[in-house]
Amino acid sequence: MTIRIGLLLFPDLTQLDLTGPLEVFSRMPGAEVSLLWKTLEPVRSDRGLGLLPDMRLADCEALDILCVPGGPGQIALMEDAEVLGALRRLAPGCRLVTSVCTGSLVLAAAGLLTGRRATCHWSSLDQLALFGAEPVAERVVRDGNRITGAGVTSGIDFALAVAAEVLGEEAAREIQLQIEYDPAPPFDSGAPRTAAPELLARVTERIAPFIARRRAASEAAAARLG
Amino acid sequence: MTIRIGLLLFPDLTQLDLTGPLEVFSRMPGAEVSLLWKTLEPVRSDRGLGLLPDMRLADCEALDILCVPGGPGQIALMEDAEVLGALRRLAPGCRLVTSVCTGSLVLAAAGLLTGRRATCHWSSLDQLALFGAEPVAERVVRDGNRITGAGVTSGIDFALAVAAEVLGEEAAREIQLQIEYDPAPPFDSGAPRTAAPELLARVTERIAPFIARRRAASEAAAARLG
């Protein structure tokens, strides 16, 4: 059995949103994983990593699993008719329609999370409500065949959940052992609920201008969605 | 203050060994991160991800932090005089000499872990002893200015420890919050100590031929090291 998995690769994405799940997906027996973008030219992440797409989005006929990662470039995607159109074209044939981090806002802008429970990076979780989705502050959220992961590193937990859904828990556990995913963070500051209030306030204040820009883009995208 | 960080990029590396730490390092204020390889041509990971080097290894004059990721391609590096020579040339000027996963075997083959405590992917940890290093079954191991991470996803814990060492704990905690590193694995099978014995036996048996090939290469590299 072949499992066709497509991850959207786009300029200014947060690379670990994609590369975490990719490491898990590419170890799933039977998986055929493609990185999809408009062209086959190298794409640069938000912090400069150069990545090569495998397939043009327009050439992708069908997928079993669609996954949209996030990152600052997600703002441009929310107003990109070609990308949103491709997501709308592919999603109905997918077994699972998924995202990591702020990729959920792109799915939402394509109308693919309306009325669904979903998650997102903590900084932008509330923006899902602009699109009629229900924001859920959990690391991996499932609603029907939509599975969304929270910020960046959530993509690893998310991808193991996807692997378990498609291949069974035992196969997912094998992958977990292969990638030695036995996390031991040196600190406990990885979520708003665990970070010190001063730390959370400092980070929130620093990113506020960017989050406001994302919000304006989400509002505009939600208005276009109608 | 600029912190010059160089990660070795090479054919058939395990991409998450590199991309996990890269996400953390590239968020360190003042960091200048480079992916180093012999040429600037795209490099393919063990499972096909195309990545672009930033700088030729021969053009890299000095680093503050050197990091060698692992993966199957690590076998070829252990017999690559050009790569081992570059590591030996750069290491003495580094504040930290580091690795993730089986990258530690490459550092060891360059003679950079002799007499040091170090770690590695669980499947190959014992091979460090061939080079006179002391294998330690911990997720992040420090000995002097050598910091080594265990398998694949350990690279995230490892990189946060490096960030804390260089910039202080508060800066590392900020990065942890940015990348929402609040792990919640759906299963508890990420290490030999937690995986079910049958699962561990099945994975160990399947990879045995490859691990034997790595061991032969490590033995040969250790013999050359003398």
CSV table of C-alpha atoms in Angstrom, one decimal, chain A residues 15-17 19-21 23 139 151-157 179-187 190, chain B residues 7 15-25 27-28 67 99-101 139-140 147-164 172 175-183:
chain,number,residue,atom,x,y,z
A,15,GLN,CA,11.6,24.9,8.7
A,16,LEU,CA,11.1,22.7,11.8
A,17,ASP,CA,7.3,22.9,11.3
A,19,THR,CA,11.2,18.9,8.9
A,20,GLY,CA,9.9,17.4,12.2
A,21,PRO,CA,6.9,15.7,10.6
A,23,GLU,CA,11.4,12.8,9.6
A,139,ARG,CA,-0.7,20.0,21.3
A,151,GLY,CA,3.6,25.4,17.5
A,152,VAL,CA,6.8,24.2,15.7
A,153,THR,CA,8.0,21.2,17.8
A,154,SER,CA,4.4,20.0,18.2
A,155,GLY,CA,4.9,18.7,14.7
A,156,ILE,CA,6.8,15.6,16.0
A,157,ASP,CA,4.0,14.7,18.4
A,179,ILE,CA,14.2,8.8,16.2
A,180,GLU,CA,14.9,8.4,19.9
A,181,TYR,CA,12.0,10.6,20.8
A,182,ASP,CA,12.3,10.5,24.6
A,183,PRO,CA,12.3,14.2,25.2
A,184,ALA,CA,14.0,15.8,28.1
A,185,PRO,CA,13.9,19.6,27.8
A,186,PRO,CA,16.5,21.2,30.0
A,187,PHE,CA,13.8,23.8,31.1
A,190,GLY,CA,7.7,25.6,26.3
B,7,LEU,CA,26.8,22.6,11.1
B,15,GLN,CA,17.9,15.6,8.3
B,16,LEU,CA,16.3,16.1,11.7
B,17,ASP,CA,19.7,15.6,13.4
B,18,LEU,CA,20.6,18.9,11.7
B,19,THR,CA,17.2,20.8,11.3
B,20,GLY,CA,16.3,20.4,15.0
B,21,PRO,CA,19.4,22.2,16.3
B,22,LEU,CA,19.3,24.6,13.4
B,23,GLU,CA,15.9,25.9,14.4
B,24,VAL,CA,17.2,26.6,17.9
B,25,PHE,CA,20.6,28.0,16.8
B,27,ARG,CA,17.0,31.9,16.9
B,28,MET,CA,20.0,32.7,19.1
B,67,CYS,CA,28.2,20.7,15.2
B,99,SER,CA,27.5,16.5,17.7
B,100,VAL,CA,24.1,15.0,17.5
B,101,CYS,CA,23.3,11.3,17.0
B,139,ARG,CA,20.3,12.5,26.2
B,140,VAL,CA,22.9,15.3,26.4
B,147,ILE,CA,28.7,18.5,24.1
B,148,THR,CA,27.1,15.5,22.4
B,149,GLY,CA,23.4,14.7,21.9
B,150,ALA,CA,21.9,11.2,21.6
B,151,GLY,CA,19.7,10.1,18.7
B,152,VAL,CA,17.9,12.4,16.2
B,153,THR,CA,15.3,14.3,18.3
B,154,SER,CA,17.8,14.7,21.2
B,155,GLY,CA,19.2,17.5,19.0
B,156,ILE,CA,16.5,19.8,20.3
B,157,ASP,CA,17.3,19.2,23.9
B,158,PHE,CA,21.0,19.4,23.0
B,159,ALA,CA,20.7,22.7,21.2
B,160,LEU,CA,18.7,24.3,24.1
B,161,ALA,CA,21.6,23.3,26.4
B,162,VAL,CA,24.1,24.9,24.0
B,163,ALA,CA,22.0,28.1,23.8
B,164,ALA,CA,21.9,28.2,27.6
B,172,ALA,CA,17.3,29.5,26.0
B,175,ILE,CA,13.7,30.1,22.4
B,176,GLN,CA,11.9,27.1,24.0
B,177,LEU,CA,8.7,29.2,24.3
B,178,GLN,CA,9.1,30.4,20.7
B,179,ILE,CA,9.3,26.9,19.3
B,180,GLU,CA,6.6,25.7,21.7
B,181,TYR,CA,8.8,22.9,23.0
B,182,ASP,CA,6.5,21.4,25.5
B,183,PRO,CA,6.7,17.8,24.3
